[in-house]
mmCIF file of C-alpha atoms in Angstrom:
data_model
loop_
_atom_site.group_PDB
_atom_site.id
_atom_site.type_symbol
_atom_site.label_atom_id
_atom_site.label_comp_id
_atom_site.label_asym_id
_atom_site.label_seq_id
_atom_site.Cartn_x
_atom_site.Cartn_y
_atom_site.Cartn_z
ATOM 1 C CA UNK A 3 -116.513 14.664 -210.093
ATOM 2 C CA UNK A 4 -117.754 18.184 -212.677
ATOM 3 C CA UNK A 5 -121.845 17.389 -213.235
ATOM 4 C CA UNK A 6 -122.998 18.690 -216.601
ATOM 5 C CA UNK A 7 -126.213 20.051 -217.426
ATOM 6 C CA UNK A 8 -127.089 22.746 -220.764
ATOM 7 C CA UNK A 9 -126.971 23.365 -223.904
ATOM 8 C CA UNK A 10 -124.508 23.723 -227.303
ATOM 9 C CA UNK A 11 -122.093 26.734 -227.158
ATOM 10 C CA UNK A 12 -124.280 29.027 -230.296
ATOM 11 C CA UNK A 13 -121.292 30.890 -232.161
ATOM 12 C CA UNK A 14 -120.681 33.949 -232.412
ATOM 13 C CA UNK A 15 -121.972 34.977 -228.596
ATOM 14 C CA UNK A 16 -120.345 36.549 -225.627
ATOM 15 C CA UNK A 17 -118.502 33.937 -223.202
ATOM 16 C CA UNK A 18 -119.387 34.116 -219.421
ATOM 17 C CA UNK A 19 -117.795 32.005 -216.718
ATOM 18 C CA UNK A 20 -120.196 32.739 -213.066
ATOM 19 C CA UNK A 21 -118.301 31.576 -209.785
ATOM 20 C CA UNK A 22 -120.555 31.682 -207.711
ATOM 21 C CA UNK A 23 -123.583 30.749 -209.294
ATOM 22 C CA UNK A 24 -125.939 29.449 -207.564
ATOM 23 C CA UNK A 25 -126.385 32.758 -204.853
ATOM 24 C CA UNK A 26 -127.892 34.953 -204.756
ATOM 25 C CA UNK A 27 -126.401 37.772 -207.200
ATOM 26 C CA UNK A 28 -124.993 34.910 -209.400
ATOM 27 C CA UNK A 29 -128.580 33.680 -209.854
ATOM 28 C CA UNK A 30 -129.197 37.831 -210.829
ATOM 29 C CA UNK A 31 -126.280 38.710 -212.453
ATOM 30 C CA UNK A 32 -126.727 34.637 -215.150
ATOM 31 C CA UNK A 33 -129.559 35.420 -216.305
ATOM 32 C CA UNK A 34 -129.109 38.890 -217.477
ATOM 33 C CA UNK A 35 -126.373 37.588 -218.828
ATOM 34 C CA UNK A 36 -128.915 35.867 -220.417
ATOM 35 C CA UNK A 37 -131.103 37.726 -221.568
ATOM 36 C CA UNK A 38 -128.362 39.372 -223.134
ATOM 37 C CA UNK A 39 -127.473 37.393 -225.412
ATOM 38 C CA UNK A 40 -123.977 35.730 -223.381
ATOM 39 C CA UNK A 41 -123.165 32.259 -223.472
ATOM 40 C CA UNK A 42 -123.202 31.486 -219.484
ATOM 41 C CA UNK A 43 -120.612 28.596 -217.582
ATOM 42 C CA UNK A 44 -122.080 28.836 -214.151
ATOM 43 C CA UNK A 45 -120.111 27.063 -211.420
ATOM 44 C CA UNK A 46 -121.015 26.653 -207.420
ATOM 45 C CA UNK A 47 -120.482 24.411 -205.105
ATOM 46 C CA UNK A 48 -124.937 23.649 -203.668
ATOM 47 C CA UNK A 49 -127.180 22.608 -207.525
ATOM 48 C CA UNK A 50 -128.901 25.595 -209.656
ATOM 49 C CA UNK A 51 -131.459 26.459 -208.212
ATOM 50 C CA UNK A 52 -134.356 27.840 -210.283
ATOM 51 C CA UNK A 53 -134.461 31.947 -210.654
ATOM 52 C CA UNK A 54 -136.908 34.042 -208.847
ATOM 53 C CA UNK A 55 -140.077 33.988 -211.112
ATOM 54 C CA UNK A 56 -139.638 31.992 -213.468
ATOM 55 C CA UNK A 57 -142.239 29.603 -214.643
ATOM 56 C CA UNK A 58 -140.106 27.667 -217.039
ATOM 57 C CA UNK A 59 -137.382 25.350 -216.189
ATOM 58 C CA UNK A 60 -136.711 24.575 -213.227
ATOM 59 C CA UNK A 61 -132.801 24.957 -214.324
ATOM 60 C CA UNK A 62 -130.686 27.936 -215.708
ATOM 61 C CA UNK A 63 -130.974 27.333 -219.299
ATOM 62 C CA UNK A 64 -127.185 28.091 -218.873
ATOM 63 C CA UNK A 65 -123.466 25.061 -218.270
ATOM 64 C CA UNK A 66 -123.360 24.655 -214.897
ATOM 65 C CA UNK A 67 -120.935 22.504 -213.265
ATOM 66 C CA UNK A 68 -121.850 21.449 -209.608
ATOM 67 C CA UNK A 69 -118.617 21.217 -208.353
ATOM 68 C CA UNK A 70 -115.327 22.806 -205.444
ATOM 69 C CA UNK A 71 -113.864 26.548 -207.409
ATOM 70 C CA UNK A 72 -110.904 26.060 -204.539
ATOM 71 C CA UNK A 73 -109.543 21.911 -206.341
ATOM 72 C CA UNK A 74 -106.961 23.763 -209.240
ATOM 73 C CA UNK A 75 -107.938 20.721 -211.140
ATOM 74 C CA UNK A 76 -110.978 21.755 -210.798
ATOM 75 C CA UNK A 77 -111.023 25.231 -211.910
ATOM 76 C CA UNK A 78 -108.323 24.611 -214.563
ATOM 77 C CA UNK A 79 -111.248 22.021 -215.914
ATOM 78 C CA UNK A 80 -113.733 24.566 -215.688
ATOM 79 C CA UNK A 81 -111.296 28.390 -217.336
ATOM 80 C CA UNK A 82 -110.442 25.362 -220.031
ATOM 81 C CA UNK A 83 -113.821 24.117 -220.955
ATOM 82 C CA UNK A 84 -115.967 27.519 -220.193
ATOM 83 C CA UNK A 85 -113.544 29.346 -222.799
ATOM 84 C CA UNK A 86 -115.024 32.894 -221.248
ATOM 85 C CA UNK A 87 -113.989 36.564 -222.323
ATOM 86 C CA UNK A 88 -114.964 37.407 -218.788
ATOM 87 C CA UNK A 89 -114.655 35.602 -214.758
ATOM 88 C CA UNK A 90 -117.127 36.836 -212.367
ATOM 89 C CA UNK A 91 -115.718 35.968 -209.835
ATOM 90 C CA UNK A 92 -119.091 35.566 -206.908
ATOM 91 C CA UNK A 93 -117.628 32.415 -205.044
ATOM 92 C CA UNK A 94 -117.322 32.479 -201.444
ATOM 93 C CA UNK A 95 -118.694 33.052 -197.994
ATOM 94 C CA UNK A 96 -121.113 36.354 -198.136
ATOM 95 C CA UNK A 97 -122.711 35.634 -194.449
ATOM 96 C CA UNK A 98 -120.657 38.347 -192.261
ATOM 97 C CA UNK A 99 -120.430 36.017 -189.330
ATOM 98 C CA UNK A 100 -119.106 32.547 -190.750
ATOM 99 C CA UNK A 101 -116.122 33.206 -191.214
ATOM 100 C CA UNK A 102 -116.503 33.837 -187.333
ATOM 101 C CA UNK A 103 -117.183 30.998 -187.202
ATOM 102 C CA UNK A 104 -115.404 28.588 -188.948
ATOM 103 C CA UNK A 105 -111.580 31.404 -190.047
ATOM 104 C CA UNK A 106 -109.392 28.698 -191.940
ATOM 105 C CA UNK A 107 -113.192 27.383 -193.713
ATOM 106 C CA UNK A 108 -113.657 31.762 -194.272
ATOM 107 C CA UNK A 109 -110.080 31.742 -195.392
ATOM 108 C CA UNK A 110 -110.567 28.960 -197.649
ATOM 109 C CA UNK A 111 -113.468 30.202 -199.777
ATOM 110 C CA UNK A 112 -112.777 33.601 -199.134
ATOM 111 C CA UNK A 113 -108.614 33.533 -200.480
ATOM 112 C CA UNK A 114 -108.121 30.035 -201.656
ATOM 113 C CA UNK A 115 -111.194 29.610 -204.007
ATOM 114 C CA UNK A 116 -109.974 32.952 -205.637
ATOM 115 C CA UNK A 117 -106.557 32.059 -205.559
ATOM 116 C CA UNK A 118 -107.590 29.214 -207.951
ATOM 117 C CA UNK A 119 -109.466 30.900 -210.213
ATOM 118 C CA UNK A 120 -106.694 33.418 -210.962
ATOM 119 C CA UNK A 121 -103.923 30.370 -211.012
ATOM 120 C CA UNK A 122 -106.372 28.348 -213.457
ATOM 121 C CA UNK A 123 -107.042 31.536 -216.207
ATOM 122 C CA UNK A 124 -103.286 31.974 -215.873
ATOM 123 C CA UNK A 125 -102.608 28.327 -217.023
ATOM 124 C CA UNK A 126 -105.678 28.964 -219.496
ATOM 125 C CA UNK A 127 -103.820 31.628 -220.583
ATOM 126 C CA UNK A 128 -100.326 30.925 -220.814
ATOM 127 C CA UNK A 129 -101.139 27.127 -223.269
ATOM 128 C CA UNK A 130 -103.295 29.721 -225.260
ATOM 129 C CA UNK A 131 -106.444 29.843 -224.195
ATOM 130 C CA UNK A 132 -108.280 33.166 -223.422
ATOM 131 C CA UNK A 133 -107.323 36.482 -221.392
ATOM 132 C CA UNK A 134 -110.627 37.180 -219.814
ATOM 133 C CA UNK A 135 -111.505 39.944 -217.147
ATOM 134 C CA UNK A 136 -111.716 38.440 -214.051
ATOM 135 C CA UNK A 137 -114.238 40.429 -211.649
ATOM 136 C CA UNK A 138 -113.197 40.147 -208.214
ATOM 137 C CA UNK A 139 -116.790 41.053 -206.168
ATOM 138 C CA UNK A 140 -115.000 42.315 -202.113
ATOM 139 C CA UNK A 141 -117.054 43.805 -199.773
ATOM 140 C CA UNK A 142 -117.638 47.426 -198.136
ATOM 141 C CA UNK A 143 -116.754 45.691 -195.223
ATOM 142 C CA UNK A 144 -113.080 45.769 -195.782
ATOM 143 C CA UNK A 145 -113.375 49.552 -195.172
ATOM 144 C CA UNK A 146 -114.382 49.281 -191.593
ATOM 145 C CA UNK A 147 -115.802 51.628 -189.543
ATOM 146 C CA UNK A 148 -114.591 54.628 -191.406
ATOM 147 C CA UNK A 149 -113.271 57.443 -189.269
ATOM 148 C CA UNK A 150 -115.762 60.716 -189.837
ATOM 149 C CA UNK A 151 -113.673 62.221 -192.466
ATOM 150 C CA UNK A 152 -114.084 59.153 -195.335
ATOM 151 C CA UNK A 153 -117.897 59.892 -194.810
ATOM 152 C CA UNK A 154 -119.154 58.674 -197.055
ATOM 153 C CA UNK A 155 -116.605 56.131 -198.324
ATOM 154 C CA UNK A 156 -115.403 56.132 -201.147
ATOM 155 C CA UNK A 157 -112.246 54.166 -203.003
ATOM 156 C CA UNK A 158 -109.224 56.345 -201.413
ATOM 157 C CA UNK A 159 -110.978 55.195 -197.863
ATOM 158 C CA UNK A 160 -108.265 53.141 -195.550
ATOM 159 C CA UNK A 161 -109.276 49.693 -195.558
ATOM 160 C CA UNK A 162 -109.365 48.560 -192.186
ATOM 161 C CA UNK A 163 -110.980 45.522 -191.812
ATOM 162 C CA UNK A 164 -112.749 44.834 -187.896
ATOM 163 C CA UNK A 165 -114.765 40.966 -188.815
ATOM 164 C CA UNK A 166 -112.779 37.192 -190.097
ATOM 165 C CA UNK A 167 -114.582 38.772 -193.172
ATOM 166 C CA UNK A 168 -113.873 41.525 -194.167
ATOM 167 C CA UNK A 169 -110.032 40.160 -192.866
ATOM 168 C CA UNK A 170 -110.420 37.233 -195.657
ATOM 169 C CA UNK A 171 -111.774 40.487 -198.407
ATOM 170 C CA UNK A 172 -109.766 42.222 -198.181
ATOM 171 C CA UNK A 173 -106.860 39.026 -198.628
ATOM 172 C CA UNK A 174 -108.804 38.326 -201.500
ATOM 173 C CA UNK A 175 -108.370 41.691 -203.419
ATOM 174 C CA UNK A 176 -105.155 41.016 -203.105
ATOM 175 C CA UNK A 177 -104.145 37.914 -204.103
ATOM 176 C CA UNK A 178 -106.046 39.612 -207.471
ATOM 177 C CA UNK A 179 -103.908 42.771 -207.308
ATOM 178 C CA UNK A 180 -101.261 40.958 -207.088
ATOM 179 C CA UNK A 181 -101.996 38.091 -210.470
ATOM 180 C CA UNK A 182 -102.307 41.700 -212.587
ATOM 181 C CA UNK A 183 -99.185 42.792 -210.476
ATOM 182 C CA UNK A 184 -97.373 39.207 -211.318
ATOM 183 C CA UNK A 185 -98.145 38.107 -214.251
ATOM 184 C CA UNK A 186 -100.203 40.952 -216.571
ATOM 185 C CA UNK A 187 -104.140 38.518 -215.323
ATOM 186 C CA UNK A 188 -106.646 42.066 -217.002
ATOM 187 C CA UNK A 189 -108.054 41.783 -212.803
ATOM 188 C CA UNK A 190 -110.884 44.358 -211.101
ATOM 189 C CA UNK A 191 -112.172 44.473 -207.771
ATOM 190 C CA UNK A 192 -114.981 45.747 -205.808
ATOM 191 C CA UNK A 193 -115.798 46.466 -202.848
ATOM 192 C CA UNK A 194 -119.519 46.412 -202.993
ATOM 193 C CA UNK A 195 -122.248 46.797 -200.475
ATOM 194 C CA UNK A 196 -125.187 45.991 -199.349
ATOM 195 C CA UNK A 197 -127.280 43.577 -201.916
ATOM 196 C CA UNK A 198 -131.078 42.459 -201.077
ATOM 197 C CA UNK A 199 -133.863 41.173 -203.138
ATOM 198 C CA UNK A 200 -135.865 38.731 -203.919
ATOM 199 C CA UNK A 201 -133.878 35.077 -203.507
ATOM 200 C CA UNK A 202 -132.146 36.014 -199.920
ATOM 201 C CA UNK A 203 -131.277 33.210 -198.204
ATOM 202 C CA UNK A 204 -133.354 34.264 -194.891
ATOM 203 C CA UNK A 205 -130.210 34.815 -192.958
ATOM 204 C CA UNK A 206 -128.919 38.839 -193.975
#
């Protein structure tokens, strides 16, 4: 079931879809986009949380969907309703030990959700909808334990995932690049290093 909250779509405003919008990075990204005048649609497994430091409403001023992106019908509906020009894919497990404790759930969260989103974007484009750029956020964990000749780490450093989490992020990236090669989706992949700040879970 989709739960929608938000404001009416503004005219001639750039539109973005942010997955994992209630997470640490997601909340700050949504805030920055809104500040710059973007229309933002967010989706997350958990309800929206107050923006850190915000004295306004307990809900972010944006469309928000509480739903499971791994369900393709949900992903298709969200992509259709967002009409996004850019998709920021942040959803998934970000706590490194978590996928090791439950690898099936970790793979489903980090790879399944990404595949569902990419398929939904492709299907929407084929139906005459937008053809957005899709930023798929990976992790520096994908590099594993780099040998000394690859330090400092650059993109050319071989991927040697040493955790279940890192393996799932490598698989996520592989599927995003495959979507580009197979169907021409405008995917961009990053291998982001650690982020920290207000609003981050105490797990970290």
